[in-house]
Short mmCIF file of C-alpha atoms (C1' of nucleotides) in Angstrom, two decimals:
data_model
loop_
_atom_site.label_atom_id
_atom_site.label_comp_id
_atom_site.label_asym_id
_atom_site.label_seq_id
_atom_site.Cartn_x
_atom_site.Cartn_y
_atom_site.Cartn_z
CA MET A 1 -0.04 0.06 -0.03
CA SER A 2 1.80 3.12 -1.28
CA TRP A 3 1.82 6.63 0.53
CA ALA A 4 -0.42 7.74 -2.57
CA GLU A 5 -3.01 4.94 -2.22
CA ASN A 6 -3.39 5.67 1.49
CA VAL A 7 -3.81 9.21 0.89
CA LEU A 8 -6.61 8.50 -1.77
CA LYS A 9 -8.34 6.19 0.27
CA ASP A 10 -8.17 8.69 3.19
CA LEU A 11 -9.60 11.38 1.06
CA SER A 12 -12.71 9.47 -0.11
CA ALA A 13 -13.12 8.33 3.56
CA HIS A 14 -13.15 12.01 4.42
CA GLY A 15 -15.74 12.71 1.75
CA HIS A 16 -13.39 14.37 -0.65
CA ARG A 17 -13.44 13.50 -4.25
CA VAL A 18 -10.64 11.44 -6.02
CA THR A 19 -10.03 13.40 -9.16
CA ALA A 20 -7.43 13.12 -11.98
CA PRO A 21 -5.42 16.14 -10.90
CA ARG A 22 -5.19 14.97 -7.47
CA ARG A 23 -3.94 11.64 -8.69
CA ALA A 24 -1.45 13.35 -10.60
CA ILE A 25 -0.22 15.30 -7.77
CA LEU A 26 0.09 12.42 -5.54
CA ASP A 27 1.95 10.24 -8.03
CA ARG A 28 4.48 13.14 -8.78
CA ILE A 29 5.05 13.67 -5.06
CA MET A 30 6.03 10.17 -4.35
CA GLN A 31 8.87 10.63 -6.90
CA TYR A 32 10.54 13.38 -5.14
CA SER A 33 13.46 12.19 -3.00
CA GLN A 34 14.05 15.64 -1.51
CA PRO A 35 11.61 18.29 0.05
CA PHE A 36 9.62 19.81 -2.53
CA SER A 37 7.58 23.31 -2.86
CA ALA A 38 4.14 23.75 -4.53
CA GLU A 39 5.74 25.94 -7.24
CA GLN A 40 8.00 23.18 -8.04
CA LEU A 41 5.22 20.79 -8.23
CA PHE A 42 3.43 23.14 -10.51
CA ARG A 43 6.40 23.36 -12.83
CA ASP A 44 6.92 19.42 -12.89
CA LEU A 45 3.46 18.74 -13.65
CA GLY A 46 3.72 20.93 -16.85
CA GLY A 47 3.63 24.51 -15.55
CA GLU A 48 1.45 27.12 -17.40
CA THR A 49 1.03 24.83 -20.41
CA GLY A 50 0.10 21.83 -18.33
CA PRO A 51 -2.98 20.40 -17.47
CA ILE A 52 -3.29 21.31 -13.95
CA GLY A 53 -3.86 24.89 -12.77
CA ARG A 54 -1.80 26.62 -9.96
CA ALA A 55 -4.50 26.86 -7.78
CA THR A 56 -5.25 23.19 -7.71
CA ILE A 57 -1.87 22.50 -6.72
CA TYR A 58 -1.84 24.99 -3.78
CA ARG A 59 -5.17 23.86 -2.76
CA THR A 60 -4.22 20.17 -2.81
CA VAL A 61 -1.05 20.79 -0.88
CA ASP A 62 -3.03 22.63 1.78
CA LEU A 63 -5.28 19.95 2.21
CA LEU A 64 -2.59 17.35 2.32
CA VAL A 65 -1.11 19.14 5.07
CA GLU A 66 -4.49 19.72 7.15
CA ASP A 67 -5.14 15.87 6.82
CA GLY A 68 -1.52 15.19 7.97
CA TRP A 69 -0.18 13.55 4.87
CA LEU A 70 2.46 16.24 4.24
CA SER A 71 4.63 17.90 6.65
CA ARG A 72 6.39 21.26 6.31
CA VAL A 73 10.04 21.60 6.67
CA HIS A 74 12.45 24.52 6.66
CA TRP A 75 14.99 23.19 4.34
CA SER A 76 15.04 24.80 1.03
CA ALA A 77 16.89 23.76 -2.23
CA THR A 78 17.20 27.17 -3.65
CA LYS A 79 19.31 29.21 -1.34
CA GLU A 80 16.53 31.28 0.18
CA THR A 81 16.68 34.97 -0.54
CA HIS A 82 13.78 34.81 1.43
CA ALA A 83 11.60 36.76 -0.80
CA ALA A 84 8.40 34.73 -0.35
CA SER A 85 10.75 31.80 -0.08
CA GLU A 86 8.95 28.69 -1.07
CA HIS A 87 7.53 26.49 1.50
CA ALA A 88 8.88 23.16 1.16
CA TYR A 89 6.97 19.75 1.99
CA VAL A 90 7.73 16.10 2.81
CA PRO A 91 5.28 13.34 2.47
CA VAL A 92 4.66 11.36 5.75
CA GLU A 93 2.67 8.69 7.02
CA GLN A 94 0.35 10.11 9.59
CA GLY A 95 1.58 10.63 13.01
CA HIS A 96 4.33 12.46 14.64
CA GLN A 97 7.43 12.52 12.70
CA HIS A 98 10.64 14.39 12.59
CA HIS A 99 13.11 14.70 9.82
CA MET A 100 16.90 14.59 9.40
CA ILE A 101 17.65 16.46 6.21
CA CYS A 102 20.92 16.05 4.21
CA ARG A 103 22.02 19.87 3.79
CA LYS A 104 23.75 18.65 0.32
CA CYS A 105 21.35 16.37 -1.43
CA GLY A 106 18.14 16.98 0.40
CA THR A 107 17.65 13.53 1.30
CA VAL A 108 15.11 13.07 4.12
CA ILE A 109 15.12 10.54 6.97
CA SER A 110 12.07 10.34 8.97
CA PHE A 111 11.97 9.21 12.39
CA GLU A 112 9.35 9.16 15.52
CA GLY A 113 9.73 8.37 18.76
CA CYS A 114 11.76 11.21 20.19
CA ASP A 115 11.92 11.75 23.73
CA ILE A 116 12.26 15.54 23.71
CA GLU A 117 9.44 16.26 25.81
CA THR A 118 10.92 14.11 28.20
CA LEU A 119 14.09 15.83 27.83
CA LEU A 120 12.70 19.29 28.25
CA GLY A 121 10.12 18.01 31.02
CA GLY A 122 12.34 19.32 33.93
CA LEU A 123 13.05 22.27 32.35
CA ALA A 124 9.31 22.99 31.60
CA ARG A 125 8.23 22.05 35.20
CA ARG A 126 10.74 24.47 36.63
CA LEU A 127 9.54 27.23 34.32
CA ASN A 128 5.95 26.50 34.79
CA PHE A 129 5.48 26.02 31.04
CA LYS A 130 3.04 23.63 29.73
CA ILE A 131 4.45 21.98 26.59
CA GLU A 132 1.93 20.91 24.11
CA GLY A 133 4.08 20.35 21.09
CA HIS A 134 7.25 20.85 19.44
CA TRP A 135 9.10 21.16 15.97
CA LEU A 136 12.40 19.45 15.69
CA GLU A 137 14.37 19.18 12.44
CA VAL A 138 17.83 17.97 12.05
CA TYR A 139 20.30 18.93 9.34
CA GLY A 140 23.66 17.35 8.45
CA LEU A 141 25.16 15.02 5.90
CA CYS A 142 23.75 11.46 4.90
CA GLN A 143 25.87 8.57 4.54
CA VAL A 144 26.53 9.06 0.72
CA CYS A 145 27.49 12.68 1.01
CA GLN A 146 29.69 12.15 3.87
CA ARG A 147 31.76 9.89 1.49
CA ALA A 148 31.59 12.27 -1.20
CA GLU A 149 33.16 15.09 0.78
CA MET B 1 24.25 46.26 29.39
CA SER B 2 20.98 46.02 27.31
CA TRP B 3 20.55 43.71 24.39
CA ALA B 4 20.19 46.89 22.02
CA GLU B 5 23.60 48.20 23.45
CA ASN B 6 25.29 44.68 22.98
CA VAL B 7 24.03 44.94 19.35
CA LEU B 8 25.21 48.48 18.53
CA LYS B 9 28.77 47.80 20.09
CA ASP B 10 28.94 44.73 18.11
CA LEU B 11 27.86 46.68 14.89
CA SER B 12 30.70 49.32 15.14
CA ALA B 13 32.93 46.70 15.76
CA HIS B 14 32.15 45.04 12.44
CA GLY B 15 32.56 48.23 10.51
CA HIS B 16 28.73 49.01 10.54
CA ARG B 17 27.62 52.53 11.38
CA VAL B 18 25.49 53.37 14.09
CA THR B 19 22.44 55.35 12.57
CA ALA B 20 19.28 56.89 13.89
CA PRO B 21 17.15 54.42 12.02
CA ARG B 22 19.12 51.52 13.52
CA ARG B 23 19.07 52.83 17.04
CA ALA B 24 15.25 53.31 16.71
CA ILE B 25 14.72 49.93 15.21
CA LEU B 26 16.83 48.25 18.11
CA ASP B 27 14.77 50.31 20.99
CA ARG B 28 11.49 49.08 19.42
CA ILE B 29 12.48 45.59 19.24
CA MET B 30 13.35 45.47 23.01
CA GLN B 31 9.71 46.55 23.72
CA TYR B 32 8.29 43.28 22.33
CA SER B 33 7.26 40.66 24.44
CA GLN B 34 6.31 38.37 21.49
CA PRO B 35 7.62 37.46 18.22
CA PHE B 36 7.60 40.29 15.83
CA SER B 37 7.72 40.77 12.14
CA ALA B 38 9.45 43.15 9.91
CA GLU B 39 6.23 44.76 8.75
CA GLN B 40 4.94 45.12 12.35
CA LEU B 41 8.08 46.82 13.03
CA PHE B 42 7.38 49.09 10.25
CA ARG B 43 4.04 49.90 11.41
CA ASP B 44 5.08 50.52 14.88
CA LEU B 45 7.78 52.81 13.66
CA GLY B 46 5.35 55.03 11.99
CA GLY B 47 4.49 53.27 8.92
CA GLU B 48 4.18 55.11 5.31
CA THR B 49 4.30 58.57 7.17
CA GLY B 50 7.07 57.56 9.67
CA PRO B 51 10.62 58.60 9.47
CA ILE B 52 12.20 54.99 8.48
CA GLY B 53 11.47 53.41 5.26
CA ARG B 54 10.39 50.00 4.95
CA ALA B 55 13.66 48.90 3.07
CA THR B 56 15.68 50.21 5.98
CA ILE B 57 13.66 47.79 8.42
CA TYR B 58 13.84 44.84 6.21
CA ARG B 59 17.78 45.37 5.61
CA THR B 60 18.22 45.91 9.36
CA VAL B 61 16.37 42.77 10.37
CA ASP B 62 18.47 40.88 7.85
CA LEU B 63 21.50 42.17 9.17
CA LEU B 64 20.74 41.19 12.66
CA VAL B 65 19.85 37.92 11.66
CA GLU B 66 23.03 37.34 10.01
CA ASP B 67 24.95 38.65 12.93
CA GLY B 68 23.03 36.32 15.33
CA TRP B 69 21.28 38.91 17.21
CA LEU B 70 17.79 38.04 16.08
CA SER B 71 16.58 34.40 15.64
CA ARG B 72 13.74 33.53 13.30
CA VAL B 73 10.83 31.62 14.73
CA HIS B 74 7.91 29.89 13.21
CA TRP B 75 5.27 31.22 15.53
CA SER B 76 2.75 33.90 13.98
CA ALA B 77 0.56 35.68 15.70
CA THR B 78 -1.72 36.35 12.86
CA LYS B 79 -3.23 33.13 11.87
CA GLU B 80 -1.18 32.35 9.27
CA THR B 81 -3.03 32.02 5.75
CA HIS B 82 0.13 31.58 4.74
CA ALA B 83 -0.11 33.80 1.82
CA ALA B 84 3.43 35.46 2.16
CA SER B 85 3.30 34.94 5.79
CA GLU B 86 5.16 37.33 7.57
CA HIS B 87 8.60 35.94 9.17
CA ALA B 88 8.96 36.37 12.96
CA TYR B 89 11.80 37.08 14.82
CA VAL B 90 13.00 37.07 18.38
CA PRO B 91 16.01 39.05 19.91
CA VAL B 92 18.51 36.75 21.31
CA GLU B 93 22.02 36.93 23.09
CA GLN B 94 24.49 35.23 20.81
CA GLY B 95 24.92 31.74 20.93
CA HIS B 96 22.93 28.50 20.32
CA GLN B 97 19.26 29.07 21.64
CA HIS B 98 15.87 27.35 21.60
CA HIS B 99 12.62 28.84 22.35
CA MET B 100 9.55 28.01 24.06
CA ILE B 101 6.64 30.08 22.76
CA CYS B 102 3.24 30.37 24.56
CA ARG B 103 0.79 29.90 21.87
CA LYS B 104 -1.80 32.22 23.74
CA CYS B 105 0.15 35.27 24.55
CA GLY B 106 3.29 34.67 22.42
CA THR B 107 5.70 35.06 25.27
CA VAL B 108 8.94 33.82 24.50
CA ILE B 109 11.39 31.63 26.78
CA SER B 110 14.80 31.20 25.34
CA PHE B 111 16.85 28.29 26.84
CA GLU B 112 20.12 26.70 25.96
CA GLY B 113 22.15 23.58 26.81
CA CYS B 114 19.67 21.32 25.03
CA ASP B 115 20.99 17.71 24.76
CA ILE B 116 19.18 16.98 21.56
CA GLU B 117 22.25 15.89 19.45
CA THR B 118 23.12 13.51 22.46
CA LEU B 119 19.67 12.31 22.22
CA LEU B 120 19.85 11.78 18.69
CA GLY B 121 23.27 10.47 18.57
CA GLY B 122 22.46 6.85 18.77
CA LEU B 123 20.22 7.17 16.12
CA ALA B 124 22.17 9.20 13.81
CA ARG B 125 24.86 6.79 14.36
CA ARG B 126 22.78 3.85 13.45
CA LEU B 127 21.59 5.63 10.27
CA ASN B 128 25.12 7.10 9.32
CA PHE B 129 23.83 10.39 9.61
CA LYS B 130 26.32 13.29 10.45
CA ILE B 131 24.39 15.64 12.68
CA GLU B 132 25.49 19.42 11.84
CA GLY B 133 22.81 21.18 13.52
CA HIS B 134 19.28 21.25 14.36
CA TRP B 135 16.12 23.32 14.88
CA LEU B 136 13.86 23.03 17.78
CA GLU B 137 11.16 25.11 19.09
CA VAL B 138 8.53 24.14 21.69
CA TYR B 139 4.96 25.35 21.77
CA GLY B 140 2.58 25.36 24.72
CA LEU B 141 1.21 27.47 27.60
CA CYS B 142 3.13 29.89 29.62
CA GLN B 143 2.41 30.16 33.42
CA VAL B 144 0.09 32.93 33.20
CA CYS B 145 -1.95 31.60 30.34
CA GLN B 146 -2.46 28.33 32.12
CA ARG B 147 -3.96 29.97 34.95
CA ALA B 148 -6.35 31.93 32.58
CA GLU B 149 -7.66 28.89 30.88
"C1'" DG C 1 -28.59 16.32 -10.07
"C1'" DT C 2 -25.52 18.39 -6.42
"C1'" DT C 3 -21.67 20.09 -4.77
"C1'" DG C 4 -17.11 19.68 -4.32
"C1'" DG C 5 -13.03 20.44 -7.38
"C1'" DT C 6 -10.98 23.14 -11.10
"C1'" DG C 7 -8.75 26.49 -14.10
"C1'" DC C 8 -8.02 31.28 -15.22
"C1'" DA C 9 -6.59 35.51 -14.25
"C1'" DA C 10 -6.26 39.16 -11.52
"C1'" DA C 11 -5.38 40.49 -6.64
"C1'" DC C 12 -2.55 40.18 -2.48
"C1'" DG C 13 1.15 41.18 0.60
"C1'" DC C 14 5.45 40.73 2.28
"C1'" DT C 15 10.09 41.22 0.53
"C1'" DT C 16 13.62 42.84 -2.60
"C1'" DT C 17 16.00 46.36 -5.75
"C1'" DG C 18 17.70 50.44 -8.37
"C1'" DC C 19 19.12 54.47 -7.67
"C1'" DA C 20 19.88 59.22 -6.03
"C1'" DC C 21 20.53 61.48 -1.70
"C1'" DT C 22 22.33 61.64 2.93
"C1'" DT C 23 25.30 61.12 6.82
"C1'" DG C 24 28.47 58.70 10.10
"C1'" DG C 25 33.42 58.06 11.10
"C1'" DC D 1 35.61 63.20 2.06
"C1'" DC D 2 33.26 58.81 0.81
"C1'" DA D 3 31.82 54.53 1.53
"C1'" DA D 4 27.93 52.88 4.12
"C1'" DG D 5 23.22 53.59 5.00
"C1'" DT D 6 18.58 55.43 3.66
"C1'" DG D 7 14.08 56.44 1.54
"C1'" DC D 8 11.30 55.98 -2.18
"C1'" DA D 9 8.83 53.91 -5.52
"C1'" DA D 10 8.50 50.03 -8.61
"C1'" DA D 11 9.17 45.47 -9.43
"C1'" DG D 12 9.22 40.42 -7.72
"C1'" DC D 13 7.14 36.36 -6.69
"C1'" DG D 14 4.84 32.86 -4.09
"C1'" DT D 15 0.29 32.49 -2.68
"C1'" DT D 16 -4.76 33.26 -2.48
"C1'" DT D 17 -9.41 34.46 -4.34
"C1'" DG D 18 -13.62 35.11 -7.29
"C1'" DC D 19 -16.01 33.17 -10.57
"C1'" DA D 20 -17.72 30.43 -14.25
"C1'" DC D 21 -17.36 25.61 -15.81
"C1'" DC D 22 -16.88 20.63 -15.16
"C1'" DA D 23 -17.03 16.12 -13.30
"C1'" DA D 24 -17.07 12.67 -9.18
"C1'" DC D 25 -20.43 10.15 -6.47
#
DNA sequence: GTTGGTGCAAACGCTTTGCACTTGG
DNA sequence: CCAAGTGCAAAGCGTTTGCACCAAC
């Protein structure tokens, strides 16, 4: 059961429709080995002359983020200038996940089961801060790029 | 020695000039108890009719981020739509810091000495991933807002 | 047949840029 | 002095929106 299939199933389960544009978008997302942006997705699906409108891409990406099938990361392939820097996304199986992102090739390794709240628990207790969630992202070099350096 | 004073000293130490607009910007930043955006800073300093141009604000913010005196966070006061969502910043003493941000009032608590790399060390070793840096941000409720709920 | 989805194009809003003017050291 | 900094206005560009049309269920 691929990620795209899971998403499609979940979409119809939530009363959403399974349309051709959505299929195409999901298929394209699965081919990325790096974080991707909405704009990039638009280009890769044919851009201005392609069959899928820009609005549809953005709307679908938003939908997927809302339903927990895409996760936003801060990594950006294009050295962010950051004039309206593109937001980047990574497909995830649903649930709490974090990412290790290779600064060179952009490969993403997802992992769960982080113990950060435990780690910060003492600090939070001392400060009387009630932790409700957190954002963690790790940067570095993947195995392949380490060798290449 | 206030944050603004430290920044000014650092600026001239790096061959930058201490100008009236920069003083005004630093002073205003110190008054925030929440993450702020460049646009907000612009408005608070008088906006279109004020003495400081928008470009100066953006250039100064960038400068401060580069020199490590401002840190970008993901929290946003305005429910991010995220059409060109404003980037938010927090003043920091230089060095590696993380933030706990209250989801209600936006109060920021900075802390250092996180042991995340230690925590993730085992995982990274197993995956042959070489950690070079990380981004961590914690969300929740500060002491005051907990009581208010 | 409904109504959710789509495409188009225009609008939006944050951010950047070019250029002539000002000012700090 | 003169290079760094500033202000202005225009341009950039990712993202959103209004609306008429289309197609999934």
